[in-house]
Structures are given as C-alpha cells and as structure tokens.
mmCIF file of C-alpha atoms and ligand atoms in Angstrom:
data_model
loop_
_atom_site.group_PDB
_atom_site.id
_atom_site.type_symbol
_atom_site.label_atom_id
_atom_site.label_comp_id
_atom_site.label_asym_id
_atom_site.label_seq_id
_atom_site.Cartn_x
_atom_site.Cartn_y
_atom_site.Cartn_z
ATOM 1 C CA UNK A 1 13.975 12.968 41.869
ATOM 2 C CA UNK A 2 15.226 13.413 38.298
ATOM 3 C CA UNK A 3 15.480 10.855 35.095
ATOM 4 C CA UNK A 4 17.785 8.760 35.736
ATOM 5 C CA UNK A 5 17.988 9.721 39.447
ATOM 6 C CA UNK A 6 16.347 7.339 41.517
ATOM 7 C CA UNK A 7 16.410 7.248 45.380
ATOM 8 C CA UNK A 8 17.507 3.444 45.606
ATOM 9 C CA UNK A 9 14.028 1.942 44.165
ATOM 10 C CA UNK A 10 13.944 2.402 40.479
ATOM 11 C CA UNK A 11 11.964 -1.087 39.792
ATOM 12 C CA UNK A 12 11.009 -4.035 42.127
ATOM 13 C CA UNK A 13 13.386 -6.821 40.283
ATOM 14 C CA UNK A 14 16.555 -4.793 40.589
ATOM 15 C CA UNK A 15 15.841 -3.660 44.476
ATOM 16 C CA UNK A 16 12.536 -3.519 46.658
ATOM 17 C CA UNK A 17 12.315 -2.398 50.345
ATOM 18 C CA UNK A 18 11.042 -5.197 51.993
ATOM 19 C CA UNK A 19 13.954 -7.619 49.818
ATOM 20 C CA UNK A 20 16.606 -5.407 51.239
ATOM 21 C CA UNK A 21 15.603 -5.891 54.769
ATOM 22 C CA UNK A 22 15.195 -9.594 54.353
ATOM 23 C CA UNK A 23 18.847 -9.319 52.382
ATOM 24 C CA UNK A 24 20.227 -7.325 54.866
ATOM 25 C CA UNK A 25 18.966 -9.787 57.493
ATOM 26 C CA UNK A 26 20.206 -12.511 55.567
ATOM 27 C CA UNK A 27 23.815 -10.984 55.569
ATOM 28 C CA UNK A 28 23.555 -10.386 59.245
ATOM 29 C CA UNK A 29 22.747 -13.959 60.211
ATOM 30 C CA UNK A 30 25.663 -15.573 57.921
ATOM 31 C CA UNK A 31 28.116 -12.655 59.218
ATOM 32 C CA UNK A 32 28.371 -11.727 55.492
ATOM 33 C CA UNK A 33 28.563 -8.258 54.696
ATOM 34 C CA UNK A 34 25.440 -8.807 51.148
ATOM 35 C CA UNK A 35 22.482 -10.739 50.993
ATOM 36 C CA UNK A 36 20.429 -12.417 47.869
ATOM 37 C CA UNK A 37 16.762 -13.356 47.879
ATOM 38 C CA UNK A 38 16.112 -15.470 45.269
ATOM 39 C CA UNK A 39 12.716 -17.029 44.055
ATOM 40 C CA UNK A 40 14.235 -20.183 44.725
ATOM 41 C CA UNK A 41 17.107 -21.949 46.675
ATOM 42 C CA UNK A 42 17.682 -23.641 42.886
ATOM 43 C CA UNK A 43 17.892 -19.985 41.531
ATOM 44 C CA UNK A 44 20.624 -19.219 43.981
ATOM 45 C CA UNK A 45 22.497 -22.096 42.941
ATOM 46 C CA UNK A 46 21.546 -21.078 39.423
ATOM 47 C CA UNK A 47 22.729 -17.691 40.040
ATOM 48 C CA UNK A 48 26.521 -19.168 41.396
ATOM 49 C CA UNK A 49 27.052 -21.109 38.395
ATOM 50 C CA UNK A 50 26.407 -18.206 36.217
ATOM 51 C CA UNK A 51 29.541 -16.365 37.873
ATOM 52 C CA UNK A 52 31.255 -19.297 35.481
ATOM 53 C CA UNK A 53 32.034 -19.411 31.875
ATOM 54 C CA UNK A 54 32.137 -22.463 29.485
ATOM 55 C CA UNK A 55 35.166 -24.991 30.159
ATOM 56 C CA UNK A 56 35.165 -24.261 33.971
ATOM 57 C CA UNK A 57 35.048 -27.053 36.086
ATOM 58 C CA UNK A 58 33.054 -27.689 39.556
ATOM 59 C CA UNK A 59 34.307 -30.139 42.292
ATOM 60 C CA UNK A 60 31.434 -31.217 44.150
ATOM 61 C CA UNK A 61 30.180 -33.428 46.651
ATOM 62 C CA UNK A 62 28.861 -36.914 45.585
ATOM 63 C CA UNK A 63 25.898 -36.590 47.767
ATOM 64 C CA UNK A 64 23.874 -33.809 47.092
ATOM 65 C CA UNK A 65 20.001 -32.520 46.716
ATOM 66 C CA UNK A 66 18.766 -34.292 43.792
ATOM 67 C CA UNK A 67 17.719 -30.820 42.472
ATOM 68 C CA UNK A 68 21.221 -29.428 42.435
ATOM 69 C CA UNK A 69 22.458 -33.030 41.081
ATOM 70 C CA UNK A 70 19.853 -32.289 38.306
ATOM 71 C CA UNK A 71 21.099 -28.784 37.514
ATOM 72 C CA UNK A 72 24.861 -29.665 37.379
ATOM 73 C CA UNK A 73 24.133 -32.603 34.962
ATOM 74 C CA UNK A 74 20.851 -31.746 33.189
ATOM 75 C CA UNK A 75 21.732 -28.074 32.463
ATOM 76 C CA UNK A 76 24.940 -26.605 33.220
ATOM 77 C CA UNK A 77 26.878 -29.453 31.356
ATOM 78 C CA UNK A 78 25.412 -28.592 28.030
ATOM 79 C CA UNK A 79 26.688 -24.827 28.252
ATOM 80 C CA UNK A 80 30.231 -26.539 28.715
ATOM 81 C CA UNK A 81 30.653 -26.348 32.318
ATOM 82 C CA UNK A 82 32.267 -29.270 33.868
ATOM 83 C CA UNK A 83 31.789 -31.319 37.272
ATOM 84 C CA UNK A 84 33.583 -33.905 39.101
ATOM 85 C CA UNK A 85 31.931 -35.535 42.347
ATOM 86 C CA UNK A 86 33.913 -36.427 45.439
ATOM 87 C CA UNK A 87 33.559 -37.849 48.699
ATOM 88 C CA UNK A 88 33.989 -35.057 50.562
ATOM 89 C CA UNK A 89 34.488 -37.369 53.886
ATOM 90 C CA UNK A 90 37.765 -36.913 53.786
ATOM 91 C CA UNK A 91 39.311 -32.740 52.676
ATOM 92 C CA UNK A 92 42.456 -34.057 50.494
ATOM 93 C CA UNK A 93 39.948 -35.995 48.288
ATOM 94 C CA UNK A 94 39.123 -32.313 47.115
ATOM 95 C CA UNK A 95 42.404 -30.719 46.577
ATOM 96 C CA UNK A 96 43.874 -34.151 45.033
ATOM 97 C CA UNK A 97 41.333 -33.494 41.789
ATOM 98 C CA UNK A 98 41.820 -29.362 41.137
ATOM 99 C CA UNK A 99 43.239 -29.079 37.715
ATOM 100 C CA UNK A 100 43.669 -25.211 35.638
ATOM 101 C CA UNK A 101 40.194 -25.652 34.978
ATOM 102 C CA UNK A 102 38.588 -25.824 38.522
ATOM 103 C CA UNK A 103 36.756 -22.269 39.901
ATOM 104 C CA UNK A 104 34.527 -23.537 42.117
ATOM 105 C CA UNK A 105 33.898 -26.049 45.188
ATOM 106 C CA UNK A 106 30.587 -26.900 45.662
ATOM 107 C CA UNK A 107 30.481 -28.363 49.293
ATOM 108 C CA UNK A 108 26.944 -29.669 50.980
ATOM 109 C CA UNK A 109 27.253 -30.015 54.838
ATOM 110 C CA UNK A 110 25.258 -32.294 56.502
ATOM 111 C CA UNK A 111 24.563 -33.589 52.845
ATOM 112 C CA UNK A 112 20.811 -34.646 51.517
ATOM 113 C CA UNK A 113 19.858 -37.452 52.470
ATOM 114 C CA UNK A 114 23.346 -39.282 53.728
ATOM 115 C CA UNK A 115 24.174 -36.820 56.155
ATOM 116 C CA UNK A 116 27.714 -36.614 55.300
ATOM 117 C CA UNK A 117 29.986 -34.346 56.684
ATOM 118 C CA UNK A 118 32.803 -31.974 55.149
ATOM 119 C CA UNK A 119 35.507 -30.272 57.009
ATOM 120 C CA UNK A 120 34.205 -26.523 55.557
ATOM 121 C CA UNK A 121 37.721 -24.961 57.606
ATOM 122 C CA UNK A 122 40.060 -27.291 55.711
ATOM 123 C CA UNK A 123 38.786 -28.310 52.632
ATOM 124 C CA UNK A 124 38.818 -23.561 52.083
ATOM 125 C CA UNK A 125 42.439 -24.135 53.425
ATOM 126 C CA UNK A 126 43.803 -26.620 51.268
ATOM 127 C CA UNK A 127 41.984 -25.228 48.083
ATOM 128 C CA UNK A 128 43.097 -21.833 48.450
ATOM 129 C CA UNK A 129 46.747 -23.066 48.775
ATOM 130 C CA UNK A 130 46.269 -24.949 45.961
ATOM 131 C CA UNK A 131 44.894 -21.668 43.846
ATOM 132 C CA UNK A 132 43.983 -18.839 46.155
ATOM 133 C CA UNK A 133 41.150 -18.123 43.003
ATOM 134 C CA UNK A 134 39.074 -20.580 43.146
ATOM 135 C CA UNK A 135 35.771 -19.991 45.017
ATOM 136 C CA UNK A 136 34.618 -22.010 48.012
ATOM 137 C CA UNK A 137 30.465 -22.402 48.121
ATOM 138 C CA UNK A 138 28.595 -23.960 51.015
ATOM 139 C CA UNK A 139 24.812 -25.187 50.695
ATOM 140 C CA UNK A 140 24.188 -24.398 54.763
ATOM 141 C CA UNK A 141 19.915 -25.141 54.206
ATOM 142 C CA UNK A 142 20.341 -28.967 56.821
ATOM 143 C CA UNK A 143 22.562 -26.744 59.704
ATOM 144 C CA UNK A 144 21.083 -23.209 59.034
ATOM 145 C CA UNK A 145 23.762 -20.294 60.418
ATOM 146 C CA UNK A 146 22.295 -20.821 64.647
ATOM 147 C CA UNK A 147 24.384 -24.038 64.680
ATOM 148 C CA UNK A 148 27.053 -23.266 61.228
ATOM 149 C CA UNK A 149 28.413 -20.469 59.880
ATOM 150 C CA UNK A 150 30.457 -21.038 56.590
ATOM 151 C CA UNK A 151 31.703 -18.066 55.783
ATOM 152 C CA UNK A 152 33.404 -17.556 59.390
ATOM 153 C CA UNK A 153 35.198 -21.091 58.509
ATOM 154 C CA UNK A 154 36.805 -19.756 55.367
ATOM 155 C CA UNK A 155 34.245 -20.214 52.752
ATOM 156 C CA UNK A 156 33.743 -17.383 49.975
ATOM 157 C CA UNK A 157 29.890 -17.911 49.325
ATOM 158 C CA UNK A 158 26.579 -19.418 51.768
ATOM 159 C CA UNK A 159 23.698 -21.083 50.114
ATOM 160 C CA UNK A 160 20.468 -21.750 51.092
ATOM 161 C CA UNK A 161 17.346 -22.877 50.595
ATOM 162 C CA UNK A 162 15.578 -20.515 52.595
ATOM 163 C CA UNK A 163 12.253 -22.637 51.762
ATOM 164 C CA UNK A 164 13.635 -24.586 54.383
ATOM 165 C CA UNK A 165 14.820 -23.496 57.963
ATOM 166 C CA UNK A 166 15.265 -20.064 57.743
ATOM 167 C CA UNK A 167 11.448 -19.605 56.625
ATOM 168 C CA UNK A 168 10.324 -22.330 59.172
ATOM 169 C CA UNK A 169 6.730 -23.011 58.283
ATOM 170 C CA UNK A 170 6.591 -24.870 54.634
ATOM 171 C CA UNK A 171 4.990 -21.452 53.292
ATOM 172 C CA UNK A 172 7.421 -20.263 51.301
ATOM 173 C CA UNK A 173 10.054 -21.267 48.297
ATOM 174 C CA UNK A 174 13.001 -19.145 48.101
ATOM 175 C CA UNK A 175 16.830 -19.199 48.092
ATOM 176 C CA UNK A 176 19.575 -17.079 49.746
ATOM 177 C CA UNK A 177 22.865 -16.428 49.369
ATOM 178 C CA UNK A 178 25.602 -14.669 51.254
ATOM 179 C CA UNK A 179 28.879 -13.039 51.047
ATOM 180 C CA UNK A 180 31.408 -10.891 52.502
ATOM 181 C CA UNK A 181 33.509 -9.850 49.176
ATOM 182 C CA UNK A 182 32.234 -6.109 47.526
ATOM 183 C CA UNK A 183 33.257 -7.452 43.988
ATOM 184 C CA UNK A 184 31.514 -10.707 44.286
ATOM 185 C CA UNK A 185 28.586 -9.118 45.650
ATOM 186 C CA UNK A 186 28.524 -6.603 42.787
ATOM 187 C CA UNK A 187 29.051 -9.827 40.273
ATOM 188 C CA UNK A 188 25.629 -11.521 42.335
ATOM 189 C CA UNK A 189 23.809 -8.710 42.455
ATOM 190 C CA UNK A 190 24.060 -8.133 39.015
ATOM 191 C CA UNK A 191 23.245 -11.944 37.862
ATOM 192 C CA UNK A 192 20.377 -11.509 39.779
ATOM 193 C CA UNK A 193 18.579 -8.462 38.562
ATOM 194 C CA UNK A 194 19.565 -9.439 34.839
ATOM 195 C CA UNK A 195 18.680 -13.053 35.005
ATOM 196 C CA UNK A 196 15.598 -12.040 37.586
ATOM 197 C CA UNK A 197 14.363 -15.174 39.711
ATOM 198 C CA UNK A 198 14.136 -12.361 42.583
ATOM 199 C CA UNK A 199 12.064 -13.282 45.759
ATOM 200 C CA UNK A 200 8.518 -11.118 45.853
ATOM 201 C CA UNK A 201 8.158 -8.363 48.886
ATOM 202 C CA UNK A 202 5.345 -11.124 49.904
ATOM 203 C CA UNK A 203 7.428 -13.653 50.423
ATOM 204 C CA UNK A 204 10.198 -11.738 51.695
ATOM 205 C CA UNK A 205 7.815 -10.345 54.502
ATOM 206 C CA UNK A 206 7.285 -14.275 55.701
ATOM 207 C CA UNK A 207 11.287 -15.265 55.464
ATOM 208 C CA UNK A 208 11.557 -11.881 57.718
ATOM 209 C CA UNK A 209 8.963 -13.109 59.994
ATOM 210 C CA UNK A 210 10.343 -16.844 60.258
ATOM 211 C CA UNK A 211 13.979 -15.752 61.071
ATOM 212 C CA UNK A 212 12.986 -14.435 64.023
ATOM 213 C CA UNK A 213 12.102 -17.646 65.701
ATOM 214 C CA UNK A 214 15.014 -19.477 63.514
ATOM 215 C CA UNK A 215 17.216 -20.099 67.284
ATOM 216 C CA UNK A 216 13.491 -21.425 69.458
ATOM 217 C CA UNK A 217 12.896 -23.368 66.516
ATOM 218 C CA UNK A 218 16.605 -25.051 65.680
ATOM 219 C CA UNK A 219 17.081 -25.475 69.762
ATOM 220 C CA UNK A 220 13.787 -27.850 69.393
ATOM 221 C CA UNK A 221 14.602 -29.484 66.528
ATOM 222 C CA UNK A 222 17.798 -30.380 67.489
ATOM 223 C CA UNK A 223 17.421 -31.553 70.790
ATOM 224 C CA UNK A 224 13.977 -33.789 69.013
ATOM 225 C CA UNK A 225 16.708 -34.775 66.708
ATOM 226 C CA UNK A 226 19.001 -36.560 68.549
ATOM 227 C CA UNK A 227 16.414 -37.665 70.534
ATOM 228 C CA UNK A 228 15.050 -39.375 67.889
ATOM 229 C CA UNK A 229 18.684 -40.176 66.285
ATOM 230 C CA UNK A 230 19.100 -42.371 69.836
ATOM 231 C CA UNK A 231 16.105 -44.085 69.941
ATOM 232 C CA UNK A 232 15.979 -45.661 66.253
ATOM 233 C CA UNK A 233 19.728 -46.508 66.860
ATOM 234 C CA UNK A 234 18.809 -48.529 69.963
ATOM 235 C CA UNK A 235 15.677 -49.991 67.874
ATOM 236 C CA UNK A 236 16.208 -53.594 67.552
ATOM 237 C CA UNK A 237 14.675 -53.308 63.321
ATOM 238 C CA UNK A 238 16.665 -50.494 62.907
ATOM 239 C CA UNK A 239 19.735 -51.316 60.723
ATOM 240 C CA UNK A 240 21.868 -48.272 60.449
ATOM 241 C CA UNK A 241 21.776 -44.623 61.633
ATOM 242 C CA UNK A 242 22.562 -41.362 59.648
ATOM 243 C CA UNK A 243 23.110 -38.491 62.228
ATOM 244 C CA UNK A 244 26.264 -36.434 62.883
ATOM 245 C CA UNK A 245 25.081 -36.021 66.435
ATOM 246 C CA UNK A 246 25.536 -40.129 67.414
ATOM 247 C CA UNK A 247 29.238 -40.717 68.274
ATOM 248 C CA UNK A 248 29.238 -43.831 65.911
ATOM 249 C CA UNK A 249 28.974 -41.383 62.615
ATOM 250 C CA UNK A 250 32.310 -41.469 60.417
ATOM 251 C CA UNK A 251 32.977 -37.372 61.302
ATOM 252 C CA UNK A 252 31.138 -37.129 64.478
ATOM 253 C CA UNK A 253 34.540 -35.465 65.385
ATOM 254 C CA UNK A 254 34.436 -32.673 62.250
ATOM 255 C CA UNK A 255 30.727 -32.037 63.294
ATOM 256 C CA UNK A 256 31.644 -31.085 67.082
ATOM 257 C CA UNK A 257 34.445 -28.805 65.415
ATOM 258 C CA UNK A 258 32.012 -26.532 63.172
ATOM 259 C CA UNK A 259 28.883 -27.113 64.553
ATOM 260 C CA UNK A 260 27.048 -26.228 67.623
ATOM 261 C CA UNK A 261 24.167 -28.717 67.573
ATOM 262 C CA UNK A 262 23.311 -31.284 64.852
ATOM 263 C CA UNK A 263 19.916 -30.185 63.738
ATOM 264 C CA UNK A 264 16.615 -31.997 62.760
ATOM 265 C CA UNK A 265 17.367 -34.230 59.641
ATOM 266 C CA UNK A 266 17.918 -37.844 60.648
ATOM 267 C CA UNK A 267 18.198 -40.592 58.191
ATOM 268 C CA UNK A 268 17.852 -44.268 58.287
ATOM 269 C CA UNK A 269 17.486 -47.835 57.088
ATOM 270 C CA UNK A 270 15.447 -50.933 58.556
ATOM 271 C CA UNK A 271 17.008 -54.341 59.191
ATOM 272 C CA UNK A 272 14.128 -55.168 56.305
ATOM 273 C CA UNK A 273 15.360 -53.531 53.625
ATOM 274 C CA UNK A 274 12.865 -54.744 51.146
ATOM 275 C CA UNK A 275 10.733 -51.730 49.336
ATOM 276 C CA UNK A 276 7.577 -53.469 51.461
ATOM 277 C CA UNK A 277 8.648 -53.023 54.739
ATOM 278 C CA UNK A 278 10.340 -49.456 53.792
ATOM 279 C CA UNK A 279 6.904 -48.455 52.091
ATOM 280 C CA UNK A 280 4.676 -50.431 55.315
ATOM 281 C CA UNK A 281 6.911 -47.524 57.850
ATOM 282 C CA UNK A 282 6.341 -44.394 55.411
ATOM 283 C CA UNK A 283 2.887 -45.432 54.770
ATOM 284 C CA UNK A 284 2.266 -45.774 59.028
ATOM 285 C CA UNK A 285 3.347 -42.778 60.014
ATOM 286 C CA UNK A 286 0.578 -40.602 61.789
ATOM 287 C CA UNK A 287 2.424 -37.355 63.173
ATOM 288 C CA UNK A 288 5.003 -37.579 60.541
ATOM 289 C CA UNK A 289 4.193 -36.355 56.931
ATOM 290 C CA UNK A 290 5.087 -38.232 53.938
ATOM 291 C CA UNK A 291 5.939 -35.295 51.935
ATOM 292 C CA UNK A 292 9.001 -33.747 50.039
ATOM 293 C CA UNK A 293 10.393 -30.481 51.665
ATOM 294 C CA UNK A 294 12.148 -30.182 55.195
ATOM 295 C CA UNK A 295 13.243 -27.949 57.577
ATOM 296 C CA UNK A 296 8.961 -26.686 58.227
ATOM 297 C CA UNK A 297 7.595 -26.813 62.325
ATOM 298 C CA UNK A 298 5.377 -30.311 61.295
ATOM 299 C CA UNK A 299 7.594 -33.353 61.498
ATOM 300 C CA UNK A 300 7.987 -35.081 57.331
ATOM 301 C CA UNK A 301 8.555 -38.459 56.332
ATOM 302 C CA UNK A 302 10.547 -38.794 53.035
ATOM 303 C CA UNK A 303 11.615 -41.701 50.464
ATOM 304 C CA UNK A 304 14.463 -40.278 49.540
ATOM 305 C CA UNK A 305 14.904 -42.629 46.430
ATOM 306 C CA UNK A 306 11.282 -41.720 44.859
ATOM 307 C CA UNK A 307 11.033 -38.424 45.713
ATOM 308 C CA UNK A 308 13.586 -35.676 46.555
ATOM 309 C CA UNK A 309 16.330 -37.675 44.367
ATOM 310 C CA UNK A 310 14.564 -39.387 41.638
ATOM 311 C CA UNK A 311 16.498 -37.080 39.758
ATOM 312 C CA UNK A 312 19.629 -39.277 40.067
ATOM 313 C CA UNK A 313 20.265 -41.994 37.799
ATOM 314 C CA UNK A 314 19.983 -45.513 39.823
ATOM 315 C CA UNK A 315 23.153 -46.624 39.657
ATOM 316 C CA UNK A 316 25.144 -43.077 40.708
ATOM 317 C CA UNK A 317 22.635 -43.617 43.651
ATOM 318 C CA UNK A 318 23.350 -46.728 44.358
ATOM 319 C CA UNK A 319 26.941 -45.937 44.286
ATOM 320 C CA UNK A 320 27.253 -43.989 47.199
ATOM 321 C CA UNK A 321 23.952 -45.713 49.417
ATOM 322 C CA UNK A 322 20.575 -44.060 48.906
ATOM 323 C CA UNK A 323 19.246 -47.381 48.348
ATOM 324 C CA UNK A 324 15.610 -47.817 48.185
ATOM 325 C CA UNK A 325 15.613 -49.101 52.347
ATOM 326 C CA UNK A 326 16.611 -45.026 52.671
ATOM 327 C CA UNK A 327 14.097 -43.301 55.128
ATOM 328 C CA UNK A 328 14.726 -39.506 56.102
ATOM 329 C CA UNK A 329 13.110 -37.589 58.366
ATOM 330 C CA UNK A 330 12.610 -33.706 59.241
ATOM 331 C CA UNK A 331 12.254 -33.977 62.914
ATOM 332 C CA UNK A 332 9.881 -30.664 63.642
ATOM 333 C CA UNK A 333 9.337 -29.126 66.729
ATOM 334 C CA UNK A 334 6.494 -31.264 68.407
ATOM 335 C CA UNK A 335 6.379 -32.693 71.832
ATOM 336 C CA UNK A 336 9.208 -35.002 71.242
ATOM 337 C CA UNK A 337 7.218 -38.121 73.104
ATOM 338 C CA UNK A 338 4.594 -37.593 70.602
ATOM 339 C CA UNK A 339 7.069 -37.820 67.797
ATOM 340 C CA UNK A 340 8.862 -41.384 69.068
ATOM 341 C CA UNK A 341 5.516 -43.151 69.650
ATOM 342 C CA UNK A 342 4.673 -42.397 66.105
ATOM 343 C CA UNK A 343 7.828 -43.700 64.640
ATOM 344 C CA UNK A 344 7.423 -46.492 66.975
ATOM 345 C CA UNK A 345 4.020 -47.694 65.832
ATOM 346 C CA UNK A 346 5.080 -47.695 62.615
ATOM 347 C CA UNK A 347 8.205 -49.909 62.986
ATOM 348 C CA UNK A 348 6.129 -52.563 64.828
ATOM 349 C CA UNK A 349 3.864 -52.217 61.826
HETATM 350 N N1 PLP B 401 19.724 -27.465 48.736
HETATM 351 C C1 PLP B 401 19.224 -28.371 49.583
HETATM 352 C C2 PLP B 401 20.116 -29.025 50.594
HETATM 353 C C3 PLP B 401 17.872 -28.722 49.513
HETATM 354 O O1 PLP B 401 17.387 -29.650 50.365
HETATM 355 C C4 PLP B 401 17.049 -28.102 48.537
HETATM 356 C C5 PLP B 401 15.626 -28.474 48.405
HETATM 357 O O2 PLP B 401 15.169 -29.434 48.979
HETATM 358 C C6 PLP B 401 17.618 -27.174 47.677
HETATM 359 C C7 PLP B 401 18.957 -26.868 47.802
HETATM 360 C C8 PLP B 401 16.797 -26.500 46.610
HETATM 361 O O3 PLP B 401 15.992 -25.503 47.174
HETATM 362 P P1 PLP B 401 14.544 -25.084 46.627
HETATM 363 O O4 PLP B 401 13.667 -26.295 46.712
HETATM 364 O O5 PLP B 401 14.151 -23.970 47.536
HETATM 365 O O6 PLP B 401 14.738 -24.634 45.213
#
C-alpha cells in the first residue's frame, strides 16, 4: 500500500500464501500454535541447530537418520557445536549426561532403522527439572501426529520430514517444524527467511493436498504393518523383529502410552545373516521397491547399511546393530495379502 507497507506478502522467501496455509495446517495437525515449511526435512533440522551458538552441546539419540547423523558430525561439529549420543531406551540415560553446556535434546521416536523407542513425556520431564532451558526436539516423520503428538507430551519443538508421511506419495522433499512458543517461533521464523531453504508454493500445494488423506492412509499402513510385523516374526528364516507394535519389543509398553497405532516401518534380520542371502531377499522383492525414502502409498524395500545410513562410520553402526543382515521396510497401503506373498516369495528365494 505504501514503501515499506506491505499487506503480509512483501517477497515469496520471507512469506507466500499458499506456505502459510500449508504452515498453518502444519501447526494445526501438531496442536502447535506456528508452522515451518522447509525445502527439506534436513533444512528443518538445519534450521534447529542454528537456534545454537558455538560450545553448545546436543544430547541425542544413538540411532538416528543417517542424514541427521551426517549433519551433527560432518557439519555442525566444525562450527563448535557439540553432541553426545545416548540410548534413549531408557529416559535417565538422558538426564544422567546434561552438563552447563547442554541446550538441546534431540530425540527420534520410532528411530531409523532400529525402531527404538523414547519415553517423549519423561525424558521433557526429567530434562526440564534438570534445567527448565534447555529445549526438547522430536523428529515425529516414522509416527506422523494421527498416531503421536510431541508437543502435547511436553516437547518444545516437532520435526519432520514432510517428504515422508505427511506428503504421502514420494512427490515431494520438504521438512516441517512445529511449535507452540511466540518467541521461539519468532527465533524460527527468522532463521528461516535469512538462511532461506523455504518450501516453493508448488510443493506446498502437494503437502496441502497429501495431509488430507494423512488418517485413510496411516489407518492402512498401520494395520499392513503389524500385519506384516506378525507374519515375518512367525517366519521360520526370520531371526529377529523390529516393531513397537509386537509385544516382544523392549518398550512395547512406552509405545501403547504415546502412541495410538504403530505405523508402517518394520525392520528385520534373516536367520542368514550373510550379505548373500540379505541381498538374494532385497533383490526378490516384486511389490516392494528397493529404494531409499519411506513413508510414500507404494510399499519400499531398504538396505539400511548401504543406503539411508552409509553415512555412519562402520563401527558406530555396528555398535548399536544396523548390521549388514538389516532389512527395513515401508509397508504402503496395498492390499495387505498382496504385500505378504511378496515378502514371502522372496524369503523362500
Ligand atoms: N528424519 C528422518 C527420520 C528421516 O527418515 C529423514 C529422511 O529419510 C529425514 C529426517 C531427512 O529428511 P529429508 O530427506 O526430507 O531431508
């Protein structure tokens, strides 16, 4: 109307229309009061660690995305931030390692590709008592807010990669995050218009349109899920089972507490756990993809250990069990029959 007087759309990085309803969307569904659409779910996490300055330390989980992994370590460390890695299993491994120096929990729940679960409710608890400062971060892409909702458990700031679930159909890359404080959302906001990975009005049109369907689509996948979660358990070449639905998963217990289903992602290992008989299953697979990326309609096949986390060094993933016998899946939403016969050709490959 005037220089300097704009009516809420001065340029397309700092705000667009079709961002804000996405954002606006994406507060809604996270019962957050501000949104972020980011070009990435990476730039999201990109644009959290930015809130910190050099000499801060992040606790973390020591199972994460390989990308975030590779951020933390590869980037972040060199600017003088500092990380620690716990097993997040259990809350009081977190508060037992919070020194001065810590300002942020980085918490992954279910974690890529272990499918680990932390107690979001009272690892916030015991970290605010220790220091009611330090900010609590939740990467929510594997439950999605229809079955987990971080920020109603305590937590300060919801990640995503909204690449994932929220946009539904493997057409999209972008990242989200959500929060309910004014002055952090001020803090975000600004990051993100001055550092400027901002999701395009394109993209933000297809995240709008795939939220829509996000409950259809997370009732299917989770009840293919644990469909699928039973029958490889019961599967005589089937060694072990990673799913927080099955009863026989270390916090099946925590899961039932925060969660209202347990999704699509289901890893695995065979009784064979040489690299031939792991490579014979991904390279069976008919209905299942092999491809990076989860969370799309089409079912994926992943090796977790040359693919999504070949970013972590061999031994630190060997440490804590993505071995190369490591299969994970992203169960989609086909006719769940369909799905099991594929998997079971290609164990009886
Ligand atoms: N967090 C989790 C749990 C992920 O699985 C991924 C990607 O696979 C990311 C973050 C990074 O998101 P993006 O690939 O959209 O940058």
């Amino acid at each position: 109307s005037s220089p300097g007087n704009n009516k809420g759309y001065e340029y397309s990085r700092a705000a667009n229309p079709t961002r804000t309803a996405l954002e606006k969307s994406f507060a809604s569904i996270e019962n957050g009061t501000h949104g972020f659409a980011f070009s990435s779910g990476l730039a999201a996490i990109d644009c959290v660690l930015r809130t910190l300055n050099p000499g801060d330390e992040v606790i973390a989980g020591d199972d994460l995305y390989g990308g975030t992994y590779r951020m933390f370590t590869k980037l972040f460390q060199k600017y003088g931030l500092k990380f620690s890695y716990v097993d997040m299993n259990s809350a009081s491994n977190v508060a037992e390692v919070i020194t001065d120096d810590t300002k942020l929990i980085w918490i992954e729940t279910p974690t890529n590709p272990l499918m680990k679960i932390a107690d979001i409710e009272e690892i916030t608890t015991s970290v605010k008592r220790a220091n009611s400062a330090i900010l609590v971060a939740v990467d929510n892409t594997f439950a999605t807010p229809y079955l987990q909702r971080p920020l109603d458990l305590g937590a300060d700031i919801v990640m995503h990669s909204a690449t994932k679930y929220l946009g539904g159909h493997s057409d999209l890359v972008m990242g989200a995050l959500m929060v309910k404080d004014e002055e952090l959302a001020k803090e975000l906001h600004f990051i993100q218009f001055a550092a400027g990975a901002v999701a395009g009005p394109m993209d933000a049109f297809l995240a709008l349109r795939g939220i829509k369907t996000l409950h259809i689509r997370m009732q299917r996948h989770c009840e293919n899920g644990k469909a699928i979660a039973k029958f490889l358990d019961s599967h005589p070449k089937v060694k072990e089972v990673f799913y927080p639905g099955l009863e026989n998963h270390t916090n099946h217990e925590v899961a039932k507490k925060q969660m209202s289903a347990f999704g699509g992602m289901v890893s695995f290992k065979l009784k064979d756990e040489s690299k031939q008989a792991t490579f014979t299953f991904l390279e069976s697979t008919n209905v299942f993809t092999l491809a990076e990326s989860l969370g799309g309609v089409e079912s994926l096949v992943n090796h977790p250990a040359t693919m999504t986390h070949a970013s972590i060094p061999e031994t630190e993933r060997l440490k804590i069990g993505i071995t190369d016998a490591l299969i994970r899946l992203s169960v989609g939403i086909e006719d769940v029959n369909d799905l099991i016969e594929d998997i079971n050709q290609a164990l009886n490959k």
